mmCIF file of C-alpha atoms and ligand atoms in Angstrom:
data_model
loop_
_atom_site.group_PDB
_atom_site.id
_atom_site.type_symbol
_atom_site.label_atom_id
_atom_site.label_comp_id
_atom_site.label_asym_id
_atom_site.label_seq_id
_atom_site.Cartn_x
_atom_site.Cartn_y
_atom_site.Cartn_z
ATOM 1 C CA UNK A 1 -23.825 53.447 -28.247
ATOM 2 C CA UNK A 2 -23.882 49.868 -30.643
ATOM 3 C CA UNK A 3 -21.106 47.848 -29.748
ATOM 4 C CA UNK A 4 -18.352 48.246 -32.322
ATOM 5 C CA UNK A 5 -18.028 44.822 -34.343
ATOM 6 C CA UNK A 6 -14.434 45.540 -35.631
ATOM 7 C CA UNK A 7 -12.360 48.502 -35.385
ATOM 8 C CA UNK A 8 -10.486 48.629 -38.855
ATOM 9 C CA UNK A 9 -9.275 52.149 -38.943
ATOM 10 C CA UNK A 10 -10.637 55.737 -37.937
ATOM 11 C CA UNK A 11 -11.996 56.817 -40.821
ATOM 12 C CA UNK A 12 -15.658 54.813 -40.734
ATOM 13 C CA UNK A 13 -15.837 56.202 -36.869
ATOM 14 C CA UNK A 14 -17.810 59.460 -35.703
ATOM 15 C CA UNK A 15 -16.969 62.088 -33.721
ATOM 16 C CA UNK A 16 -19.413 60.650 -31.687
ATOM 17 C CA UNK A 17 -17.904 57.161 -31.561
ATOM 18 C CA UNK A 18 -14.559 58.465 -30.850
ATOM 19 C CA UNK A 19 -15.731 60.838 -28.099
ATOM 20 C CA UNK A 20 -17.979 57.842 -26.282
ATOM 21 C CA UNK A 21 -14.230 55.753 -26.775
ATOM 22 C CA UNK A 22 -12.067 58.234 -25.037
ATOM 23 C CA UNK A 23 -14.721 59.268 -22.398
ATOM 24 C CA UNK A 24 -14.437 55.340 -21.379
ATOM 25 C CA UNK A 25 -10.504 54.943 -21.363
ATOM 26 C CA UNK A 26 -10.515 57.869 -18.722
ATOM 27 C CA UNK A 27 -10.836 55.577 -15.698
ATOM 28 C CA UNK A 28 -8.149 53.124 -17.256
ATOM 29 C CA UNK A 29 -5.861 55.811 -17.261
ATOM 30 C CA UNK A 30 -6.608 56.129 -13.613
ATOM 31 C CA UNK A 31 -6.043 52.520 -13.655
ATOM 32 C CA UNK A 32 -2.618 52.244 -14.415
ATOM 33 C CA UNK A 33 -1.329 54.067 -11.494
ATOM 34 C CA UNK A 34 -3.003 51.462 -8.987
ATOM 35 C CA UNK A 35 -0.763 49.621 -7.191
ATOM 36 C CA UNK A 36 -2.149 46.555 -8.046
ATOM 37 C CA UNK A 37 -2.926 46.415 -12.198
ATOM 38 C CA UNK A 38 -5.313 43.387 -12.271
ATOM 39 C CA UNK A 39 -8.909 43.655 -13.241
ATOM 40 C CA UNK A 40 -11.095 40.263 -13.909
ATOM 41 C CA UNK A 41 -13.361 42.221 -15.666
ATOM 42 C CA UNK A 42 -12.454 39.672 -18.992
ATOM 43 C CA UNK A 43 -11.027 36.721 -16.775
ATOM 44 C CA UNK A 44 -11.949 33.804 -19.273
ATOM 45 C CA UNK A 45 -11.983 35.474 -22.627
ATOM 46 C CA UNK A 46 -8.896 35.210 -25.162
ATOM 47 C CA UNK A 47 -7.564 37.696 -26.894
ATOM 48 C CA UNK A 48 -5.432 36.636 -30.114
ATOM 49 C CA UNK A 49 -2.513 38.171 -30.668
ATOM 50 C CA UNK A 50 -1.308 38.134 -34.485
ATOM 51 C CA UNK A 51 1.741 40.172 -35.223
ATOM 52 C CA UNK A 52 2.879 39.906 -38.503
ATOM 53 C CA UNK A 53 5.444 42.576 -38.757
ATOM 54 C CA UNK A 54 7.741 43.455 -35.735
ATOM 55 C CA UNK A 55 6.073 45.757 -32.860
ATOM 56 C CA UNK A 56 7.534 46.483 -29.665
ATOM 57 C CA UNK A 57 5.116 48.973 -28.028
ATOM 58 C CA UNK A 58 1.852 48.223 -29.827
ATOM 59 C CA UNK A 59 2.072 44.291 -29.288
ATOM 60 C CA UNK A 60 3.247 44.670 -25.381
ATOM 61 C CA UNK A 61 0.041 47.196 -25.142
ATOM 62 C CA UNK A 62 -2.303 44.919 -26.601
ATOM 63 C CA UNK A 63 -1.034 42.048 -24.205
ATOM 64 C CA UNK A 64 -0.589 44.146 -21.191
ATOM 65 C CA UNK A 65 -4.271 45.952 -21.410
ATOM 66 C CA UNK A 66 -5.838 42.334 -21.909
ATOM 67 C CA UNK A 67 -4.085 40.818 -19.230
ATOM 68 C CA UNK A 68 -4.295 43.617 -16.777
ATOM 69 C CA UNK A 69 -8.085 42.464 -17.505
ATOM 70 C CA UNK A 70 -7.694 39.413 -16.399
ATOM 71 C CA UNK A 71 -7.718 37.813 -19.903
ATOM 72 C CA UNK A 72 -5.662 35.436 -21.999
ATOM 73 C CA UNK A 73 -3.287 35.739 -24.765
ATOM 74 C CA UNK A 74 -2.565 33.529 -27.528
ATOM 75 C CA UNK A 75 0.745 34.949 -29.338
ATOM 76 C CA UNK A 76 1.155 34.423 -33.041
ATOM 77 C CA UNK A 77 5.409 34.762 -33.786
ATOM 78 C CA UNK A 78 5.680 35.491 -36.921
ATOM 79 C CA UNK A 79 9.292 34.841 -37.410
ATOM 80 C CA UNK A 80 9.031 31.074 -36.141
ATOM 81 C CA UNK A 81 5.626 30.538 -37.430
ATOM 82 C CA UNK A 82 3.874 28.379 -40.019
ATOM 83 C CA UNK A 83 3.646 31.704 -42.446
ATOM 84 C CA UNK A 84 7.293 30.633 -43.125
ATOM 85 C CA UNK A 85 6.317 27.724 -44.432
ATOM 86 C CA UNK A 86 4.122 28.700 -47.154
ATOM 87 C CA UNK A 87 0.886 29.174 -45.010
ATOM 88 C CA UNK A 88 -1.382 31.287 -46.383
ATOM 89 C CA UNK A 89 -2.527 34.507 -44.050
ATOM 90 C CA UNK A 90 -6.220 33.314 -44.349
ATOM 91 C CA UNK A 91 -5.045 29.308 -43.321
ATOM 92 C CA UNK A 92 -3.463 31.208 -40.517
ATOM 93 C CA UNK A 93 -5.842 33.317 -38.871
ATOM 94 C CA UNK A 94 -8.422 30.655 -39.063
ATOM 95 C CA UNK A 95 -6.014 28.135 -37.500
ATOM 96 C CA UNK A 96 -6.073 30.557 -34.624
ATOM 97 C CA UNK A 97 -9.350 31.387 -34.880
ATOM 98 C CA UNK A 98 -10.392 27.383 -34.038
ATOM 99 C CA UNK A 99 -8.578 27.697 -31.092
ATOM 100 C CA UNK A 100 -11.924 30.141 -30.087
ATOM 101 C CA UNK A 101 -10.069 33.335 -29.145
ATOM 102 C CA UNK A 102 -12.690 36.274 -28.387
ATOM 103 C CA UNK A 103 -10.697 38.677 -30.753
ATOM 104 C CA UNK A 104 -7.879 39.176 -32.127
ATOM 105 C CA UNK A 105 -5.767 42.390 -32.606
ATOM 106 C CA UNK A 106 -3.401 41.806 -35.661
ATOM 107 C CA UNK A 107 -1.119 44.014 -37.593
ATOM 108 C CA UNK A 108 0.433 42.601 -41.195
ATOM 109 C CA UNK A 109 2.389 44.895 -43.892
ATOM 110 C CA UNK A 110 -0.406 44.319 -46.533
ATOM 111 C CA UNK A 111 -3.142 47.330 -46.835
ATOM 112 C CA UNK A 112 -6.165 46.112 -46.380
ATOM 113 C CA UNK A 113 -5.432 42.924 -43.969
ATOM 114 C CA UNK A 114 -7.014 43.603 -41.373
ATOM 115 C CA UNK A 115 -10.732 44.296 -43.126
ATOM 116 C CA UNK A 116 -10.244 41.364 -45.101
ATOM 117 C CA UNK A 117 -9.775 38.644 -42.071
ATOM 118 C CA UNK A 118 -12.600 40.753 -40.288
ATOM 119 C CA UNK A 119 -14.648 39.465 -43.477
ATOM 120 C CA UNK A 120 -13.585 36.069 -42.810
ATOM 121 C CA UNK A 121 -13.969 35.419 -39.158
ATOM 122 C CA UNK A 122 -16.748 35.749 -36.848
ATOM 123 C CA UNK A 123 -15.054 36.843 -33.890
ATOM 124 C CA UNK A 124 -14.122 40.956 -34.019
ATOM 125 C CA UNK A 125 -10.973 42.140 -35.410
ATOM 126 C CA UNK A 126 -8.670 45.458 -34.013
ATOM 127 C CA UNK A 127 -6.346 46.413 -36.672
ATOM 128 C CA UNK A 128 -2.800 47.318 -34.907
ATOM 129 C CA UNK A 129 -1.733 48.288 -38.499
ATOM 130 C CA UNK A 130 -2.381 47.398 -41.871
ATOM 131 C CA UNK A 131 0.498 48.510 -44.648
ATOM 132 C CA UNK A 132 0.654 52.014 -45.333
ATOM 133 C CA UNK A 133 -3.505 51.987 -44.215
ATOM 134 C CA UNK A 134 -4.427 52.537 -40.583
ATOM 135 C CA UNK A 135 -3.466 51.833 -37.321
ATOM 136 C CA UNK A 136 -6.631 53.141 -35.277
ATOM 137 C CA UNK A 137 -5.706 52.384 -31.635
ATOM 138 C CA UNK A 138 -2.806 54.867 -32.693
ATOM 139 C CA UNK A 139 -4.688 57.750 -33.265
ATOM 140 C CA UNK A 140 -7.220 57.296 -30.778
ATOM 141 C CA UNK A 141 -4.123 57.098 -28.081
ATOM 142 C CA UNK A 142 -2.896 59.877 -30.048
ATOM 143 C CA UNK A 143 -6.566 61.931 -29.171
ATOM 144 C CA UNK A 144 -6.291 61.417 -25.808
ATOM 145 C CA UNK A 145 -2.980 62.893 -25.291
ATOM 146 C CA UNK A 146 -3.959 65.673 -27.176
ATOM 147 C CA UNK A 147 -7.674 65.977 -25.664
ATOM 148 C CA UNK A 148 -6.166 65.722 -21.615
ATOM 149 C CA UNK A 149 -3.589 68.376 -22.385
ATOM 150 C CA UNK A 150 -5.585 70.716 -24.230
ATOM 151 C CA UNK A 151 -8.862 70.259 -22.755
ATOM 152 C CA UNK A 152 -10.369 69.237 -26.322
ATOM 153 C CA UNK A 153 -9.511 67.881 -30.126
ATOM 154 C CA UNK A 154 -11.622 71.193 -31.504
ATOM 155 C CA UNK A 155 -9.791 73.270 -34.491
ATOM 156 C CA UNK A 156 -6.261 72.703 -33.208
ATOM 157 C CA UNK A 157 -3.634 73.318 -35.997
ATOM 158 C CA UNK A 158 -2.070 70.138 -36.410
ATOM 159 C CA UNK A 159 1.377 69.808 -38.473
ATOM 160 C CA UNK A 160 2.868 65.835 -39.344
ATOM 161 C CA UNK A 161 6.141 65.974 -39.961
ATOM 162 C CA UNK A 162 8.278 63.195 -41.748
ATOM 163 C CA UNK A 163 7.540 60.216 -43.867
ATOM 164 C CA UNK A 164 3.797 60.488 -44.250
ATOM 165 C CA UNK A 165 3.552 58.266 -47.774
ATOM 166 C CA UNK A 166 4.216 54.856 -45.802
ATOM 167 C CA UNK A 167 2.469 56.368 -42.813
ATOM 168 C CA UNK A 168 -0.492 54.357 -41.067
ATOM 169 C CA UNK A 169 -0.154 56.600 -38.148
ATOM 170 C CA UNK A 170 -0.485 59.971 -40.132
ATOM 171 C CA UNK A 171 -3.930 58.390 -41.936
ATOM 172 C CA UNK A 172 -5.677 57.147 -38.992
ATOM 173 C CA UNK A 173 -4.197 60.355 -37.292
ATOM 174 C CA UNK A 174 -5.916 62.953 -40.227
ATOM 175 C CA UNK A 175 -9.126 60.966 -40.425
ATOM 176 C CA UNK A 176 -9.678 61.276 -36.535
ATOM 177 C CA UNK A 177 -8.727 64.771 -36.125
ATOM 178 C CA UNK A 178 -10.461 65.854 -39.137
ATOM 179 C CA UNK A 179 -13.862 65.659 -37.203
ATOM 180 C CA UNK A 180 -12.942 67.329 -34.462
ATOM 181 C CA UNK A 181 -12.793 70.402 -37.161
ATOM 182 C CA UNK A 182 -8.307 70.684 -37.148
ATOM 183 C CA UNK A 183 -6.752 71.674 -39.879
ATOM 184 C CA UNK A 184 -3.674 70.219 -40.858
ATOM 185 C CA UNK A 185 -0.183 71.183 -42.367
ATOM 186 C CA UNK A 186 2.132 68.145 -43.681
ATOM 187 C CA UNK A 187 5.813 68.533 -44.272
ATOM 188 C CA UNK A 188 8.451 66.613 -45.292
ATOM 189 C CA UNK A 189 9.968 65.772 -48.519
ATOM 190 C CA UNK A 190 8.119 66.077 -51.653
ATOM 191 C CA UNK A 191 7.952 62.271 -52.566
ATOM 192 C CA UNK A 192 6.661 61.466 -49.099
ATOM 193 C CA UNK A 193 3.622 64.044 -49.167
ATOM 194 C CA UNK A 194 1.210 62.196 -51.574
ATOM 195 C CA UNK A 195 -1.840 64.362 -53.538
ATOM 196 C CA UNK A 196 -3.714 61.747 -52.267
ATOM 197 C CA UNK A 197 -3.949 63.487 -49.244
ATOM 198 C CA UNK A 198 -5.378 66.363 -50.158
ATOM 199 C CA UNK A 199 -8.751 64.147 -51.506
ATOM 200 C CA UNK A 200 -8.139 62.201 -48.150
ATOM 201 C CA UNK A 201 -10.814 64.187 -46.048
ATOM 202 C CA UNK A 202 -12.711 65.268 -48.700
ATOM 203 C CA UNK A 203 -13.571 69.277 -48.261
ATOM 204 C CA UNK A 204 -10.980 69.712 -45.336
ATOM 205 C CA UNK A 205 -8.321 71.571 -46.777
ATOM 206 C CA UNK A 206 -4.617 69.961 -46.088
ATOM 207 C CA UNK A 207 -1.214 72.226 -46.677
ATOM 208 C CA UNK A 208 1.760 70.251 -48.015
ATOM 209 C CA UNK A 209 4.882 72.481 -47.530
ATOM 210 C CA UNK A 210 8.259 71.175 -47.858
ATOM 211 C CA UNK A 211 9.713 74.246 -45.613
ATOM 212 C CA UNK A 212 9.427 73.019 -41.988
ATOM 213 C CA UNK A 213 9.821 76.753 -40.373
ATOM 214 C CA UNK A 214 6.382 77.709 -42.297
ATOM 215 C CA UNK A 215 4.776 74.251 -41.621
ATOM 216 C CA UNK A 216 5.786 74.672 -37.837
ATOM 217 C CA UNK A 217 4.263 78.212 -37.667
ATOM 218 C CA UNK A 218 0.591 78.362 -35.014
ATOM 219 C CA UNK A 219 0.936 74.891 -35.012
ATOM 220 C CA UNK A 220 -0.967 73.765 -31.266
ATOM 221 C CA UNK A 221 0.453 69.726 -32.318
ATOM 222 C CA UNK A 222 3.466 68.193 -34.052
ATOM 223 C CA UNK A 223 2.760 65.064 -34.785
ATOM 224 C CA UNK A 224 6.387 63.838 -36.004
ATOM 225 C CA UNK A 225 6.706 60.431 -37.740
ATOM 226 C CA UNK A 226 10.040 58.075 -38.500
ATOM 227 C CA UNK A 227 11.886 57.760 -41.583
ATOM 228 C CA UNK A 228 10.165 54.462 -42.648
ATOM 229 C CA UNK A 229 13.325 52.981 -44.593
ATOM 230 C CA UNK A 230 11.964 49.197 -44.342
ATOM 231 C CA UNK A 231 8.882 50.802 -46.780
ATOM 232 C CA UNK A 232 11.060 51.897 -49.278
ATOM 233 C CA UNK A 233 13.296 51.138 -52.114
ATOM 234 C CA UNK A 234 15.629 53.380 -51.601
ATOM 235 C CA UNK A 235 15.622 56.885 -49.004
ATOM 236 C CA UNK A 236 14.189 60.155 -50.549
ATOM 237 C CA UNK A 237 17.167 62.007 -50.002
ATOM 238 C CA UNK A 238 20.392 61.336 -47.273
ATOM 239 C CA UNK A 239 19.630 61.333 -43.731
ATOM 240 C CA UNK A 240 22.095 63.489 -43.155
ATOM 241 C CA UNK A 241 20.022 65.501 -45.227
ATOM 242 C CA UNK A 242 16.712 65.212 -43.781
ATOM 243 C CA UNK A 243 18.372 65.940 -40.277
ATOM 244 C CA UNK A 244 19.467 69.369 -41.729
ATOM 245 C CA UNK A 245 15.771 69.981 -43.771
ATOM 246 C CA UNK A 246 12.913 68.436 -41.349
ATOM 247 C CA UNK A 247 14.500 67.208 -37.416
ATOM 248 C CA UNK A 248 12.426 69.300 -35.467
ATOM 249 C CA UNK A 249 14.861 70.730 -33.450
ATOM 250 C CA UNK A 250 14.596 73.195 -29.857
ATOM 251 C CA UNK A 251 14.925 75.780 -31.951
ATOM 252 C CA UNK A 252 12.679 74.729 -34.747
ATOM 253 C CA UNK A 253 9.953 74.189 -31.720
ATOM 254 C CA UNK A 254 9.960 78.305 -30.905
ATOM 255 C CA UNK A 255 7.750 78.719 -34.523
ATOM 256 C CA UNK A 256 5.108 76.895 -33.200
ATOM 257 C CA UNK A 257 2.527 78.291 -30.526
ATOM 258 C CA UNK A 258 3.643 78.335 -27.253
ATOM 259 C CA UNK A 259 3.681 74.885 -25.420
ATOM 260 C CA UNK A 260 2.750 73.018 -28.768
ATOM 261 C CA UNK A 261 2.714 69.311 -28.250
ATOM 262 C CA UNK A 262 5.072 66.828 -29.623
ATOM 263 C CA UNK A 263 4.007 62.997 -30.208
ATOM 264 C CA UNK A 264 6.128 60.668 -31.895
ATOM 265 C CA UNK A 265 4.012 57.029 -32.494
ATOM 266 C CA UNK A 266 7.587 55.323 -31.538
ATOM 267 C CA UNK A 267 9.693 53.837 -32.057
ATOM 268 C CA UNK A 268 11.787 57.039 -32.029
ATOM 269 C CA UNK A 269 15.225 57.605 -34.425
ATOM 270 C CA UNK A 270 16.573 60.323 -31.779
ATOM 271 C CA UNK A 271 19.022 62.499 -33.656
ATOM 272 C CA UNK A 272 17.374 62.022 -37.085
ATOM 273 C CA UNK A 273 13.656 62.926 -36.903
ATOM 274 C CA UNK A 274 13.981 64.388 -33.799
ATOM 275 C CA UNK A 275 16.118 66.152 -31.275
ATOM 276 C CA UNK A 276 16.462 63.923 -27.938
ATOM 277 C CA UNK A 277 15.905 67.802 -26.471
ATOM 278 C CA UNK A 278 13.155 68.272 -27.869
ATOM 279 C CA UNK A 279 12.190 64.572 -26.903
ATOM 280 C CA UNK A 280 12.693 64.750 -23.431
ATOM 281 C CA UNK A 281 11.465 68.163 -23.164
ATOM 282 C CA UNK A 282 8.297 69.637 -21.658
ATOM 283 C CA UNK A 283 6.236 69.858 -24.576
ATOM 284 C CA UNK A 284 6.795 65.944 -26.084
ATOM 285 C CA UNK A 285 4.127 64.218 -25.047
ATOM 286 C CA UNK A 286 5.748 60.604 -26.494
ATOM 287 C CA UNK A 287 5.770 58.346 -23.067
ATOM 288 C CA UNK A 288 1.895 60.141 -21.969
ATOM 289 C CA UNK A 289 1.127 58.495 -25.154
ATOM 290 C CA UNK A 290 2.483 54.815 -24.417
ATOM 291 C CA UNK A 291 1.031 55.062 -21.205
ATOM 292 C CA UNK A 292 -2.865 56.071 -22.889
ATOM 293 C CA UNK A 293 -2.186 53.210 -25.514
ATOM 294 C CA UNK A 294 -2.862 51.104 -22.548
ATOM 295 C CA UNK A 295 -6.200 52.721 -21.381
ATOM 296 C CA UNK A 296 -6.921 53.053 -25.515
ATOM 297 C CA UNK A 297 -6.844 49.197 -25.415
ATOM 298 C CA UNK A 298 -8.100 48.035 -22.113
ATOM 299 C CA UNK A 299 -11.123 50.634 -22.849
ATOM 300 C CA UNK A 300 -11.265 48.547 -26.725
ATOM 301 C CA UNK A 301 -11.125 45.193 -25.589
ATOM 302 C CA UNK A 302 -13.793 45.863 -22.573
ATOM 303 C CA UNK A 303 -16.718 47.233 -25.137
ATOM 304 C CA UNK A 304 -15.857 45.205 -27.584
ATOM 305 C CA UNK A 305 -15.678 41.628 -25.709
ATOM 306 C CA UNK A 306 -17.030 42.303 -22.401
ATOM 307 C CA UNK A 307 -20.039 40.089 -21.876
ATOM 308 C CA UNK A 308 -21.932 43.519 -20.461
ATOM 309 C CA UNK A 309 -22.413 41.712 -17.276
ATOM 310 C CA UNK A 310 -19.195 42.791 -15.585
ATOM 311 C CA UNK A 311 -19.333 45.250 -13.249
ATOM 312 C CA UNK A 312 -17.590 47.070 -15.890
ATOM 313 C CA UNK A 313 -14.092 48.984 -16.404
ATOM 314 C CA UNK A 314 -14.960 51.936 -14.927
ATOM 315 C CA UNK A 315 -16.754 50.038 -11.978
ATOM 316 C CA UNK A 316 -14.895 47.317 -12.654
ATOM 317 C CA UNK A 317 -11.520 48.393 -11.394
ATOM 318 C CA UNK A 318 -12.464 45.899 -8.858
ATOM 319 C CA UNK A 319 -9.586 43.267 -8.130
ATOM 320 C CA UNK A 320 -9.072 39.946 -9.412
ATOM 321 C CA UNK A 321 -8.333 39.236 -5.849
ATOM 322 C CA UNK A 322 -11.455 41.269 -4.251
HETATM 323 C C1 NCD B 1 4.121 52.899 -35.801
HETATM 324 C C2 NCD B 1 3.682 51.800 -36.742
HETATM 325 O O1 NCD B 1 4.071 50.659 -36.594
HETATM 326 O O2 NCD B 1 2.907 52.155 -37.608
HETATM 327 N N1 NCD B 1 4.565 52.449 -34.560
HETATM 328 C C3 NCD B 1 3.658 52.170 -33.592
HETATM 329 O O3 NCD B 1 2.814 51.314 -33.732
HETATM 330 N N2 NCD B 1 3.688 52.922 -32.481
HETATM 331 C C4 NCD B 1 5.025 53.883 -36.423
HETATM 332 C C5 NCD B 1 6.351 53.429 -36.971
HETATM 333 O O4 NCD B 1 6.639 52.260 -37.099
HETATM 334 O O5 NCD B 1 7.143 54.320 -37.301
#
């Protein structure tokens, strides 16, 4: 398999890729329940970290997976940075480029970021979400959730509930899925399920329903999203509103198959988009899914910065110490 340069988003991958990139965060999910989480599999490689909107889980997973490798950080805060100042975003990722990191994982509000500093910089570029684009290590976290619990990604009947206009998570989610062969049922509000979505994968057929009993029925995932309010000028309708229309509720749950899986990307409005019993209940999948975003990303940063020479992640859960 050819080293990916950049990983922008999901939908330039194949089936192929994607398979090759879950097959080789298996033994990093093994990882992460060794007693001792260091690797030095990338001891003396950099990984820039460039946040430009807040994160909580996706920033702490990039910097955990690349120091459980033994590698560096350099962290970008984009609250007390230069950016306030006037600094351009270009004048700012080079800045940090000249400080030679080996990559850099970035996420800014702008569509489109990520692919442009990737054409701008030599070093690779991980998008950890661009706008309302993509946010690939998502989705591919998101895969092999679904993947280790249901044995495969092949025709499942995936619903996305919520917010899905100013959703990163639900694009990079449809164009993954999508060749795996599921079909997919989106439901929410009108204003929040674009047409655009229906061109998105171009053949594959996509259901819009604003009824979340019939979007919920034979569906084998539930991918539910948050209520995106810092995206918008103003909410679609009252949340008291939406909580009544779309949370998917205990009850709401019994439409779908039986044990249908529940991810949330996080962070997670309990009581609005979803019911914390539903949350904590058998069938949500949401911490399994923080927990693979770490063996997503160790799994990323080893192929696409490892010098080839290590003994490898797989092999290479040898110790820093050994
Ligand atoms: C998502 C994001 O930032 O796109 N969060 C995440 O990275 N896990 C979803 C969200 O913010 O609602």
């Amino acid at each position: 398999m050819q080293r990916l340069r950049h990983l922008l988003g999901t939908e330039s991958l194949t089936a192929e890729q994607i398979t090759f990139l879950l097959d080789e965060a298996k033994p990093f999910q093994e990882f992460q329940r060794h007693p001792l989480k260091k690797l030095a599999t990338l001891r003396g490689k950099t990984v820039a970290l460039a946040f430009f909107e807040p994160s909580t889980r996706t920033r702490i997973s990039f910097a955990t997976s690349a120091s459980r490798l033994g590698a560096d950080t350099m962290n970008l805060q984009a609250e007390t940075s230069s950016l306030k100042k006037g600094e351009s975003l270009l004048d700012t990722v080079r800045t940090l480029d000249a400080m030679k990191p080996d990559c850099i994982a970035m996420r800014h509000s702008s569509s489109g970021a990520a692919a442009f500093v990737a054409s701008h910089l030599d070093i690779p570029v991980i998008n950890a979400g661009d706008g309302m684009h993509e946010h690939p290590t998502q989705a591919l976290l998101d895969a092999l959730t679904i993947r280790d619990r249901r044995g495969s990604l092949a025709g499942l009947n995936v619903t996305i509930v919520g917010d899905i206009l100013h959703s990163r998570v639900a694009r990079s989610n449809l164009h993954l899925l999508a060749k795996f062969g599921c079909r997919f049922t989106l439901c929410g509000p009108a204003m929040w399920l674009p047409r655009e979505f229906e061109g998105l994968l171009g053949d594959i057929p996509v259901r819009r329903t604003a009824d979340i009993d019939e979007a919920l029925q034979g569906a084998d995932v539930i991918i539910v999203l948050r209520v995106q309010q810092e995206r918008m000028h103003e909410p679609a309708l009252p949340l008291d509103e939406y909580i009544l229309l779309y949370q998917l509720t205990a009850e709401r749950l019994r439409r779908a198959r039986e044990g249908a899986l529940v991810l949330h990307p996080g962070p997670m409005i309990r009581g609005l988009e979803i019911d914390p019993a539903v949350a904590d209940g058998p069938q949500s999948c949401v911490l399994e899914q923080v927990t693979n975003g770490l063996a997503i990303r160790m799994a990323l940063l080893f192929l696409m910065i490892g010098t080839g020479t290590e003994s490898g992640a797989p092999k290479g859960t040898s110790h820093a110490a050994d």
